[in-house]
Amino acid sequence: MAAEAINHSAQEQDHHSSTGISNEKLAMWVFLGSECLLFGGLISTYMFNKDRIGLNDIGPSDVFDIPFTSVSSFVLLMSSLTMVFAVSAITRGDLRANRIWLATTAALGATFVAGQVYEFTAFYSEGLGFTTNLFGSSFYALTGFHGAHVTIGIIMLMSLYIMSLRGNLPAERAETVEIIGLYWHFVDIVWIVIFTIVYLFPQ
Amino acid sequence: MSTTQGTISASLATRLLGVFSRPQGSEGWKSWLFTVDHKRIGIMYGAAALFFFLVGGAEALFIRLQLATPNGSVIGAGTYNGVFTIHGVTMVFLVVMPMAAAFANYLLPLQIGARDVAFPRLNAFSFWCFLAGGVLLTSSIFIGGWFQNVPDAGWFNYAPNSGVLFSPHKGVDFYAVGLQITGIASLVSAVNLIVTVLNMRAKGMSLFRMPVLTWMLLITQFLLLFALPVITVALFLLMFDRLWESNFFNVAAGADPLLWQHLFWIFGHPEVYILILPAFGIVSEIIPTFSRKPIFGYHFMVASGIAIGFMGWGVWAHHMFTSGMGPLSVAAFAVSTMFIAVPTGVKILNWLATMYRGRLRFTTPMLYAVGVVSMFTIGGLSGVTHAIAPSDTQQTDTYYIVAHFHYVIFGGALLGLFGGFHFWWPKAFGYKLNELWGKASFWVMLIGFNFTFGPMHILGLQGMSRRIATYQASEGFAFWNMVATIGSFVIAVGVAMFLWNVFSSTRNWRRVGRPSVGPDPWDARGLEWMTASPAPEHNFDSDIQVDRFDEFWHRKYGRDEKGKIVRAARAEEIAHDGSNTNVHLPSPSYWPLVLGVGIMLVGYGLIFNLWIAALGVVALVGAIYGWCLEPADDPDTAHGHDHAGRNSLEDEEAITVG
Amino acid sequence: MAIVDPEITEPDISEPEIINVEHAHPTDWLYVKVAIALALLTALEVFTYFESVHGWSDTVLIVMLVAMMLVKFFLVVAFFMHLKFDAPIFWRLFVFGVVLAMAIYMLMLTAFRYW
Amino acid sequence: MGDANKRRDVYKSNYITKLGEREVSRNLKALVWLSSLLVVTGAIALIVVAIVLDDNHPLSTLSPVGRQGRDIAALINPIFIVAGVIFFLVQGAVLALWWRYRVSGSESGDGEFGYYEDGEFPEQIHGNNRVEIGWTLVPTVLLAVISVFTLITLFALDDVEASDEDMVVTVVGQQWWWEYQYHLDGNTSTPPDIVTANELVIPVGVDVPLDIKSRDVIHSFWIPKLNGKRDAVPGRAHDWVIQSEETGRFRGQCTEFCGLAHGYMKMVAVVLTKQEFAQWRDNQITSADMPQEGTAAHEGWQVFSQQCASCHVVNGITSATNRGGSGTEADTWDIYRELSGNDAGAYLSQDTLVAGAAPNLTHLMTRSTFAGSWYDLYLNADSHLNYLDLPENGILNRVELEKWIHNAPERKPAAADELRGMPARSSLSPQDIDNLVAFMSTLD
Ligand code: HEA
Ligand code: HEA
Ligand code: CUA
Ligand SMILES: [Cu+2]
């Protein structure tokens, strides 16, 4: 999100053998490829550990509140829709709409994170802490990592919003929005996986 | 300069804030601290790696001293455990990886005919972040007393021995945090270099016209990209366990310690190919040059590299044959491991075929390259004998394994990298290292190496376990251990000779008055030789059009009517002389360094006191803020290459995020 | 002395450079349709949680859930992340990551005899 | 252009002044060749001599006497030969190519200022697909064959040959010694019949199933002459088999790094004839007798009960009290049962996972080594003294034993303050120690 404004990939192509894609976008995709392995590791750790608890121990079925999590999952899912609207708005050159959608996306993301915080406190009060047992450690590590990713995404969206307000996000920089969008959608699909495997799989 | 509203207001804003100007100047120490030039970063990587090599080597000498005789008492058992752990960690993460990064940084852009990497500032950040991790890890040796807080659970740090319960001092925290930090460095650099290779090749340089080294480095970056997150997960779990009492490796809470082993080796095995592939690439550049022949079977060389990269993902559990996985898993991993010998063998044989009927000039780099072919094969063959799972139950965790991996790492990776130093030294500095000293140091090192690690095969098969602080006279290990210890000091002499060579060659060359050796002192083949030595800041005076593999060589040589190869041009005639100072380059920047320092503080903070971490976070946030608000160029400086305030359309793009 | 270079006639085996053609961007309406599909799938997923299907065997449930999860996953990737419209190199990079992650970790869990 | 020529002249003049150095370099080259040849042949000769002459390697994997060990050797020895052949082919090729195709003189241009003169170019071979396919296929086939044999051996190693013995031994690793719990009826879910340390005694020619566990970190059980190793992983129980075709004492070593004294964590497998084994077993089952009052041994017992019995069990006399020490008593057994729980959910308290246990000393004197087999208990145990005769005719390593009792952490690294290893008892007077030894001498 640097202030420099010139997107230069068009000229780049004349000089170079390249994929014809901007460095930044390619970099984001490459990075997301790497993130798959990160979340893959956390998810498998969770799967491996969740049942390794004592018989009378607090486990998934004791704490999960599926209706609640379904709603917050739905909120995150829809934030992906508003994110594409933001990208599509700035590509059209509609900076105002872009701002609105960016803010909406950030707000939906924040709602999701708030939901997660609520969920964590609820679980904690039911007796499931990070150190309680293997399920607790694995669950909080996985969802915590995801939540941190969402939070970083929100910060980036807010920065875009501020940049746009200050006029630093002209239509020529649509790609910046698109790249942040890629990250946002990735975080969303990770949640699609987590939601299914962690919450919905029969316990 | 085409500006938009965005830049104007941003630079206005930053100038109002007054701090966000960019550093200037291409001389003096500051120019190194704030550089974003891939070549300087490469050189710094190399220098740092060499420094850590001396540290790791000194640790190795202590290992050897302790083991020289039965019932050794040079260092106690506790110190010994710390010494071999930090030796392994240092050598793998702070020597071979950054040394390969040195070549990747210096050479990748040159070899593909680019001006810089895709994200120069990120590149600088990678280096500082690596250094932060390296300093943090190394400082564990003396913080709180010598070897009091050094990691001491082995370089693969098996749980639960690495838990607070069994390793209560800070050592393993240093390990977890330090590797996390160097991991960030490598990950960022992997993304950067992948994008560079995919996007910034010279015109006409299609993927299959890239030099083999570029290919191997590209594959290495992909391995890093996908392997690092796995160890990141493992290290996080470990850190959570140690610092915040989670249960991931707490057997009492039902955890299975094998989880660590799987996660570690899913990273760890690709890691060993991360160590070796750059060296393979270097050898593939050196051997053709000094054989006066193109590399034999270019496509097979590339394909076998890719094959190694792929297969490397499916073999990790060969480090766990005795861990009780169950016979089916053992069988599957044993078989998959064995077949890695096939693509590796293809490489070895192609090098031999390249030498076949060549005109072999045994310069120092060539000696190192051939040394790799010869020595790596030994290590590879013992690797295949480990893959025979039933017999690995006899070999694992003995000195037979120690012999294997030093043959592949020292005899493969490190010899290759040293060959690379000699080969590209004139490119980076404009003068050659002394050949006489170079050859002498090679031979001393090679002989010492074989005397150190050759006997370990025998020791291992005779039953000597690794990681034992001492052994008893009645076990019959004394003789070969003494030989190995003597050998290790011979290596040290060889290393000292190399250092002397660097020192004295530099001094001599200064004395002679420093005319450059010219762009192409070895009559070599890659694009990096098509520019002046030392490579000018902007790499090439103009864009290069590439029409074939080994473009530079083909510009030098053609064939006459009879089909005989004749010189078409002297290297000086076709090489760029670096006179085009009108090229705009990205400006130096403070922030990569600040970011690196911030991360280091966070690291120490996690280990010692969260207030330090808070300080680090402040530095970090400040650095990111500064990074983002930094003008593409300092508005106050004249633009132009002679002054470091460089600015161009071309590179501005490159630093938008970078 | 005429210098000819036979090697320059070597066939260029390189892949054609990918050109960044401006793809027809999907309309917002398409996005809405995708979102509706996603919402419906999520609803269906959540539905399996409630009593009505508890009689089904866990395996059947898991297979169904995984199927729906994958459809959702690829819907987002293909449409929201534009992979369907963008340069194929993204597909390769990203799908490689996804497939590698799945393969490795499933292999790991298999070695644990998890299933 | 002109610039380039000038530069070249500089090289050339420098080059000529360096010719003297090149002479040296040529002589040096000959010297290096010669000496390296000498060194290499010398080294090979040395290795051969050393291996042939010196078979005194108690841990050697090269001379197995167990069925599994021999199976492994039968698999790997031919593979070593194959690897040796490939080794010689590749190294031979390197040397041959070197010798045959090296160029010397000006063209090799290795001067510091060297500038390469144009020389002859060899034929520019870019590759050859048939050759490539050849050297892809040949190793593939070779390895396919090798993997078939590997798999056959691998699965064969898991077989346990039936025998008239039902015995199963639970092997428990801990920092930094081994405990063996003999289940003579083969039922590992009941308390063991015999508990001993460091020396695993088995009958000859019989497959003895092992059940390998750990109380703290990962260890690895390895008697090289009998079989490969198997890790002792806390929370898991691993099956393993051990068998010997010959009688004798075979040394072993913990081979998974397990912390401070990993190198000192050794063990011995003692293989007896079936009759001897029966004799040994019948003796081990018995409890110790309280020494006669008024003897030094009885004095020793009194010290023992104050200073040592909190950890060490002597069946029939003491049971461990505070550290969950090992013994046949049911209360300590509870700990083992929990530890063996591979079933998730077996909750354990943190401190039972730190090896709080200490070796059972009921039949200390029947062992030939002590302290993780690091020290010999008898000075003449290595000579062919009958194992069962040791308490009778062995020369007790009294000095070492006394030092051990006086200050164990000094004799073998330990973290006694963290409940690992045996603590120092430096307050004991020489008299106390004499008495203690006298007491322990009765434990046969
Ligand atoms: C540079 C690093 C590097 C490289 C390249 C390799 C390469 C290989 N390694 Fe190695 N390895 C390590 C570094 C490396 N290793 C390290 C550091 C450890 C120990 C970690 C630790 O425990 O601390 C280790 C441990 C290790 C083990 C575990 C041993 C144990 O702990 O029990 C195994 C087991 O299979 C193994 C196998 C192999 C194989 C099959 C190859 C193959 O890739 C080798 C292939 C090469 C050849 C075979 C030679 C050339 C081929 C020919 C000439 C063709 C003809 C050959 C045949 C047909 C056989 N290695
Ligand atoms: C890149 C990898 C690398 C390299 C290059 C080396 C190099 C060496 N290694 Fe290392 N080694 C490992 C990676 C490496 N090692 C790993 C991963 C382990 C496993 C650790 C573990 O089990 O956890 C290991 C373990 C290991 C052991 C086994 C320890 C044990 O199991 O108990 C031994 C024993 O001899 C050893 C020896 C050596 C020696 C003698 C060298 C020599 O080649 C070193 C040569 C270099 C020098 C001698 C430097 C020269 C120094 C000077 C000239 C002066 C120095 C002075 C100053 C301080 C300025 N190494
Ligand atoms: Cu126990 Cu090593
Ligand atoms: Cu490996």
PDB file of N, CA, C and O in Angstrom, chain D residues 357-400:
ATOM      1  N   ALA D 357      11.130 -42.717  38.812  1.00  0.00           N
ATOM      2  CA  ALA D 357      11.450 -44.060  39.247  1.00  0.00           C
ATOM      3  C   ALA D 357      12.948 -44.256  39.379  1.00  0.00           C
ATOM      4  O   ALA D 357      13.741 -43.504  38.839  1.00  0.00           O
ATOM      5  N   ALA D 358      13.317 -45.263  40.121  1.00  0.00           N
ATOM      6  CA  ALA D 358      14.723 -45.629  40.261  1.00  0.00           C
ATOM      7  C   ALA D 358      14.831 -47.139  40.089  1.00  0.00           C
ATOM      8  O   ALA D 358      13.852 -47.854  40.291  1.00  0.00           O
ATOM      9  N   PRO D 359      16.017 -47.605  39.734  1.00  0.00           N
ATOM     10  CA  PRO D 359      16.144 -49.047  39.484  1.00  0.00           C
ATOM     11  C   PRO D 359      15.765 -49.881  40.710  1.00  0.00           C
ATOM     12  O   PRO D 359      16.066 -49.509  41.834  1.00  0.00           O
ATOM     13  N   ASN D 360      15.095 -50.964  40.423  1.00  0.00           N
ATOM     14  CA  ASN D 360      14.794 -51.928  41.467  1.00  0.00           C
ATOM     15  C   ASN D 360      16.077 -52.669  41.820  1.00  0.00           C
ATOM     16  O   ASN D 360      16.760 -53.195  40.948  1.00  0.00           O
ATOM     17  N   LEU D 361      16.398 -52.677  43.122  1.00  0.00           N
ATOM     18  CA  LEU D 361      17.718 -53.204  43.497  1.00  0.00           C
ATOM     19  C   LEU D 361      17.665 -54.609  44.093  1.00  0.00           C
ATOM     20  O   LEU D 361      18.664 -55.103  44.615  1.00  0.00           O
ATOM     21  N   THR D 362      16.499 -55.261  43.987  1.00  0.00           N
ATOM     22  CA  THR D 362      16.347 -56.541  44.684  1.00  0.00           C
ATOM     23  C   THR D 362      17.481 -57.516  44.362  1.00  0.00           C
ATOM     24  O   THR D 362      17.993 -58.192  45.236  1.00  0.00           O
ATOM     25  N   HIS D 363      17.852 -57.561  43.061  1.00  0.00           N
ATOM     26  CA  HIS D 363      18.906 -58.504  42.689  1.00  0.00           C
ATOM     27  C   HIS D 363      20.063 -57.774  42.030  1.00  0.00           C
ATOM     28  O   HIS D 363      20.593 -58.206  41.015  1.00  0.00           O
ATOM     29  N   LEU D 364      20.399 -56.658  42.626  1.00  0.00           N
ATOM     30  CA  LEU D 364      21.456 -55.821  42.055  1.00  0.00           C
ATOM     31  C   LEU D 364      22.705 -56.625  41.734  1.00  0.00           C
ATOM     32  O   LEU D 364      23.295 -56.475  40.675  1.00  0.00           O
ATOM     33  N   MET D 365      23.079 -57.491  42.650  1.00  0.00           N
ATOM     34  CA  MET D 365      24.363 -58.161  42.490  1.00  0.00           C
ATOM     35  C   MET D 365      24.377 -59.180  41.356  1.00  0.00           C
ATOM     36  O   MET D 365      25.421 -59.691  40.994  1.00  0.00           O
ATOM     37  N   THR D 366      23.193 -59.506  40.819  1.00  0.00           N
ATOM     38  CA  THR D 366      23.195 -60.453  39.700  1.00  0.00           C
ATOM     39  C   THR D 366      23.471 -59.738  38.376  1.00  0.00           C
ATOM     40  O   THR D 366      23.565 -60.384  37.345  1.00  0.00           O
ATOM     41  N   ARG D 367      23.553 -58.435  38.420  1.00  0.00           N
ATOM     42  CA  ARG D 367      23.841 -57.712  37.176  1.00  0.00           C
ATOM     43  C   ARG D 367      25.344 -57.519  37.040  1.00  0.00           C
ATOM     44  O   ARG D 367      26.076 -57.521  38.013  1.00  0.00           O
ATOM     45  N   SER D 368      25.755 -57.320  35.819  1.00  0.00           N
ATOM     46  CA  SER D 368      27.190 -57.149  35.616  1.00  0.00           C
ATOM     47  C   SER D 368      27.576 -55.682  35.496  1.00  0.00           C
ATOM     48  O   SER D 368      28.743 -55.341  35.500  1.00  0.00           O
ATOM     49  N   THR D 369      26.573 -54.816  35.332  1.00  0.00           N
ATOM     50  CA  THR D 369      26.868 -53.390  35.173  1.00  0.00           C
ATOM     51  C   THR D 369      25.878 -52.606  36.010  1.00  0.00           C
ATOM     52  O   THR D 369      24.870 -53.135  36.446  1.00  0.00           O
ATOM     53  N   PHE D 370      26.156 -51.349  36.220  1.00  0.00           N
ATOM     54  CA  PHE D 370      25.169 -50.516  36.900  1.00  0.00           C
ATOM     55  C   PHE D 370      25.203 -49.099  36.345  1.00  0.00           C
ATOM     56  O   PHE D 370      26.061 -48.759  35.530  1.00  0.00           O
ATOM     57  N   ALA D 371      24.229 -48.317  36.791  1.00  0.00           N
ATOM     58  CA  ALA D 371      24.099 -46.927  36.347  1.00  0.00           C
ATOM     59  C   ALA D 371      23.979 -46.832  34.824  1.00  0.00           C
ATOM     60  O   ALA D 371      24.846 -46.319  34.148  1.00  0.00           O
ATOM     61  N   GLY D 372      22.871 -47.341  34.305  1.00  0.00           N
ATOM     62  CA  GLY D 372      22.689 -47.300  32.873  1.00  0.00           C
ATOM     63  C   GLY D 372      23.777 -48.053  32.143  1.00  0.00           C
ATOM     64  O   GLY D 372      24.173 -47.681  31.045  1.00  0.00           O
ATOM     65  N   SER D 373      24.262 -49.118  32.768  1.00  0.00           N
ATOM     66  CA  SER D 373      25.333 -49.933  32.197  1.00  0.00           C
ATOM     67  C   SER D 373      26.565 -49.116  31.839  1.00  0.00           C
ATOM     68  O   SER D 373      27.355 -49.508  30.988  1.00  0.00           O
ATOM     69  N   TRP D 374      26.687 -47.966  32.433  1.00  0.00           N
ATOM     70  CA  TRP D 374      27.880 -47.167  32.135  1.00  0.00           C
ATOM     71  C   TRP D 374      29.092 -47.737  32.871  1.00  0.00           C
ATOM     72  O   TRP D 374      30.193 -47.776  32.351  1.00  0.00           O
ATOM     73  N   TYR D 375      28.856 -48.228  34.111  1.00  0.00           N
ATOM     74  CA  TYR D 375      29.959 -48.790  34.900  1.00  0.00           C
ATOM     75  C   TYR D 375      29.809 -50.295  35.029  1.00  0.00           C
ATOM     76  O   TYR D 375      28.685 -50.814  35.098  1.00  0.00           O
ATOM     77  N   ASP D 376      30.950 -50.966  35.056  1.00  0.00           N
ATOM     78  CA  ASP D 376      30.939 -52.393  35.332  1.00  0.00           C
ATOM     79  C   ASP D 376      30.743 -52.599  36.831  1.00  0.00           C
ATOM     80  O   ASP D 376      31.404 -51.953  37.642  1.00  0.00           O
ATOM     81  N   LEU D 377      29.873 -53.530  37.174  1.00  0.00           N
ATOM     82  CA  LEU D 377      29.713 -53.834  38.579  1.00  0.00           C
ATOM     83  C   LEU D 377      30.788 -54.832  39.031  1.00  0.00           C
ATOM     84  O   LEU D 377      31.161 -54.883  40.191  1.00  0.00           O
ATOM     85  N   TYR D 378      31.245 -55.607  38.056  1.00  0.00           N
ATOM     86  CA  TYR D 378      32.323 -56.549  38.352  1.00  0.00           C
ATOM     87  C   TYR D 378      33.472 -56.286  37.427  1.00  0.00           C
ATOM     88  O   TYR D 378      33.278 -56.071  36.230  1.00  0.00           O
ATOM     89  N   LEU D 379      34.647 -56.323  37.960  1.00  0.00           N
ATOM     90  CA  LEU D 379      35.802 -55.982  37.139  1.00  0.00           C
ATOM     91  C   LEU D 379      36.112 -57.049  36.109  1.00  0.00           C
ATOM     92  O   LEU D 379      36.735 -56.786  35.101  1.00  0.00           O
ATOM     93  N   ASN D 380      35.686 -58.274  36.415  1.00  0.00           N
ATOM     94  CA  ASN D 380      36.018 -59.350  35.491  1.00  0.00           C
ATOM     95  C   ASN D 380      34.808 -59.847  34.703  1.00  0.00           C
ATOM     96  O   ASN D 380      34.778 -60.960  34.221  1.00  0.00           O
ATOM     97  N   ALA D 381      33.809 -58.982  34.567  1.00  0.00           N
ATOM     98  CA  ALA D 381      32.596 -59.430  33.898  1.00  0.00           C
ATOM     99  C   ALA D 381      32.813 -59.653  32.412  1.00  0.00           C
ATOM    100  O   ALA D 381      32.113 -60.433  31.785  1.00  0.00           O
ATOM    101  N   ASP D 382      33.789 -58.975  31.852  1.00  0.00           N
ATOM    102  CA  ASP D 382      33.994 -59.097  30.425  1.00  0.00           C
ATOM    103  C   ASP D 382      34.664 -60.395  30.030  1.00  0.00           C
ATOM    104  O   ASP D 382      34.487 -60.882  28.927  1.00  0.00           O
ATOM    105  N   SER D 383      35.443 -60.943  30.936  1.00  0.00           N
ATOM    106  CA  SER D 383      36.042 -62.232  30.614  1.00  0.00           C
ATOM    107  C   SER D 383      34.933 -63.276  30.664  1.00  0.00           C
ATOM    108  O   SER D 383      33.823 -63.003  31.085  1.00  0.00           O
ATOM    109  N   HIS D 384      35.243 -64.471  30.223  1.00  0.00           N
ATOM    110  CA  HIS D 384      34.147 -65.406  30.000  1.00  0.00           C
ATOM    111  C   HIS D 384      33.663 -66.067  31.268  1.00  0.00           C
ATOM    112  O   HIS D 384      33.478 -67.269  31.346  1.00  0.00           O
ATOM    113  N   LEU D 385      33.470 -65.245  32.244  1.00  0.00           N
ATOM    114  CA  LEU D 385      32.922 -65.734  33.501  1.00  0.00           C
ATOM    115  C   LEU D 385      31.447 -66.032  33.319  1.00  0.00           C
ATOM    116  O   LEU D 385      30.736 -65.297  32.663  1.00  0.00           O
ATOM    117  N   ASN D 386      30.973 -67.094  33.880  1.00  0.00           N
ATOM    118  CA  ASN D 386      29.567 -67.423  33.807  1.00  0.00           C
ATOM    119  C   ASN D 386      28.742 -66.320  34.471  1.00  0.00           C
ATOM    120  O   ASN D 386      29.014 -65.924  35.597  1.00  0.00           O
ATOM    121  N   TYR D 387      27.748 -65.839  33.760  1.00  0.00           N
ATOM    122  CA  TYR D 387      26.961 -64.721  34.257  1.00  0.00           C
ATOM    123  C   TYR D 387      26.339 -65.019  35.609  1.00  0.00           C
ATOM    124  O   TYR D 387      26.306 -64.182  36.501  1.00  0.00           O
ATOM    125  N   LEU D 388      25.864 -66.274  35.753  1.00  0.00           N
ATOM    126  CA  LEU D 388      25.191 -66.599  37.007  1.00  0.00           C
ATOM    127  C   LEU D 388      26.171 -66.720  38.172  1.00  0.00           C
ATOM    128  O   LEU D 388      25.781 -66.686  39.323  1.00  0.00           O
ATOM    129  N   ASP D 389      27.442 -66.853  37.820  1.00  0.00           N
ATOM    130  CA  ASP D 389      28.447 -66.958  38.866  1.00  0.00           C
ATOM    131  C   ASP D 389      28.908 -65.623  39.406  1.00  0.00           C
ATOM    132  O   ASP D 389      29.682 -65.570  40.365  1.00  0.00           O
ATOM    133  N   LEU D 390      28.480 -64.542  38.761  1.00  0.00           N
ATOM    134  CA  LEU D 390      29.038 -63.237  39.108  1.00  0.00           C
ATOM    135  C   LEU D 390      28.959 -62.907  40.591  1.00  0.00           C
ATOM    136  O   LEU D 390      29.980 -62.548  41.198  1.00  0.00           O
ATOM    137  N   PRO D 391      27.801 -63.041  41.236  1.00  0.00           N
ATOM    138  CA  PRO D 391      27.737 -62.672  42.663  1.00  0.00           C
ATOM    139  C   PRO D 391      28.699 -63.502  43.482  1.00  0.00           C
ATOM    140  O   PRO D 391      29.231 -63.045  44.497  1.00  0.00           O
ATOM    141  N   GLU D 392      28.917 -64.703  43.002  1.00  0.00           N
ATOM    142  CA  GLU D 392      29.772 -65.656  43.686  1.00  0.00           C
ATOM    143  C   GLU D 392      31.248 -65.323  43.479  1.00  0.00           C
ATOM    144  O   GLU D 392      31.983 -65.047  44.413  1.00  0.00           O
ATOM    145  N   ASN D 393      31.640 -65.290  42.205  1.00  0.00           N
ATOM    146  CA  ASN D 393      33.067 -65.216  41.880  1.00  0.00           C
ATOM    147  C   ASN D 393      33.509 -63.905  41.258  1.00  0.00           C
ATOM    148  O   ASN D 393      34.684 -63.748  40.955  1.00  0.00           O
ATOM    149  N   GLY D 394      32.559 -62.996  41.055  1.00  0.00           N
ATOM    150  CA  GLY D 394      32.961 -61.735  40.427  1.00  0.00           C
ATOM    151  C   GLY D 394      33.761 -60.878  41.384  1.00  0.00           C
ATOM    152  O   GLY D 394      33.622 -60.969  42.595  1.00  0.00           O
ATOM    153  N   ILE D 395      34.622 -60.035  40.811  1.00  0.00           N
ATOM    154  CA  ILE D 395      35.373 -59.099  41.641  1.00  0.00           C
ATOM    155  C   ILE D 395      34.604 -57.793  41.641  1.00  0.00           C
ATOM    156  O   ILE D 395      34.537 -57.100  40.630  1.00  0.00           O
ATOM    157  N   LEU D 396      33.984 -57.478  42.747  1.00  0.00           N
ATOM    158  CA  LEU D 396      33.111 -56.314  42.813  1.00  0.00           C
ATOM    159  C   LEU D 396      33.886 -55.033  42.524  1.00  0.00           C
ATOM    160  O   LEU D 396      34.973 -54.820  43.070  1.00  0.00           O
ATOM    161  N   ASN D 397      33.314 -54.183  41.684  1.00  0.00           N
ATOM    162  CA  ASN D 397      33.944 -52.900  41.361  1.00  0.00           C
ATOM    163  C   ASN D 397      33.608 -51.916  42.478  1.00  0.00           C
ATOM    164  O   ASN D 397      32.891 -50.945  42.305  1.00  0.00           O
ATOM    165  N   ARG D 398      34.182 -52.211  43.620  1.00  0.00           N
ATOM    166  CA  ARG D 398      33.797 -51.535  44.854  1.00  0.00           C
ATOM    167  C   ARG D 398      34.070 -50.026  44.795  1.00  0.00           C
ATOM    168  O   ARG D 398      33.248 -49.213  45.211  1.00  0.00           O
ATOM    169  N   VAL D 399      35.198 -49.668  44.231  1.00  0.00           N
ATOM    170  CA  VAL D 399      35.583 -48.258  44.198  1.00  0.00           C
ATOM    171  C   VAL D 399      34.525 -47.443  43.468  1.00  0.00           C
ATOM    172  O   VAL D 399      34.028 -46.422  43.962  1.00  0.00           O
ATOM    173  N   GLU D 400      34.174 -47.950  42.300  1.00  0.00           N
ATOM    174  CA  GLU D 400      33.230 -47.205  41.487  1.00  0.00           C
ATOM    175  C   GLU D 400      31.863 -47.154  42.170  1.00  0.00           C
ATOM    176  O   GLU D 400      31.195 -46.125  42.173  1.00  0.00           O
TER     177      GLU D 400
END
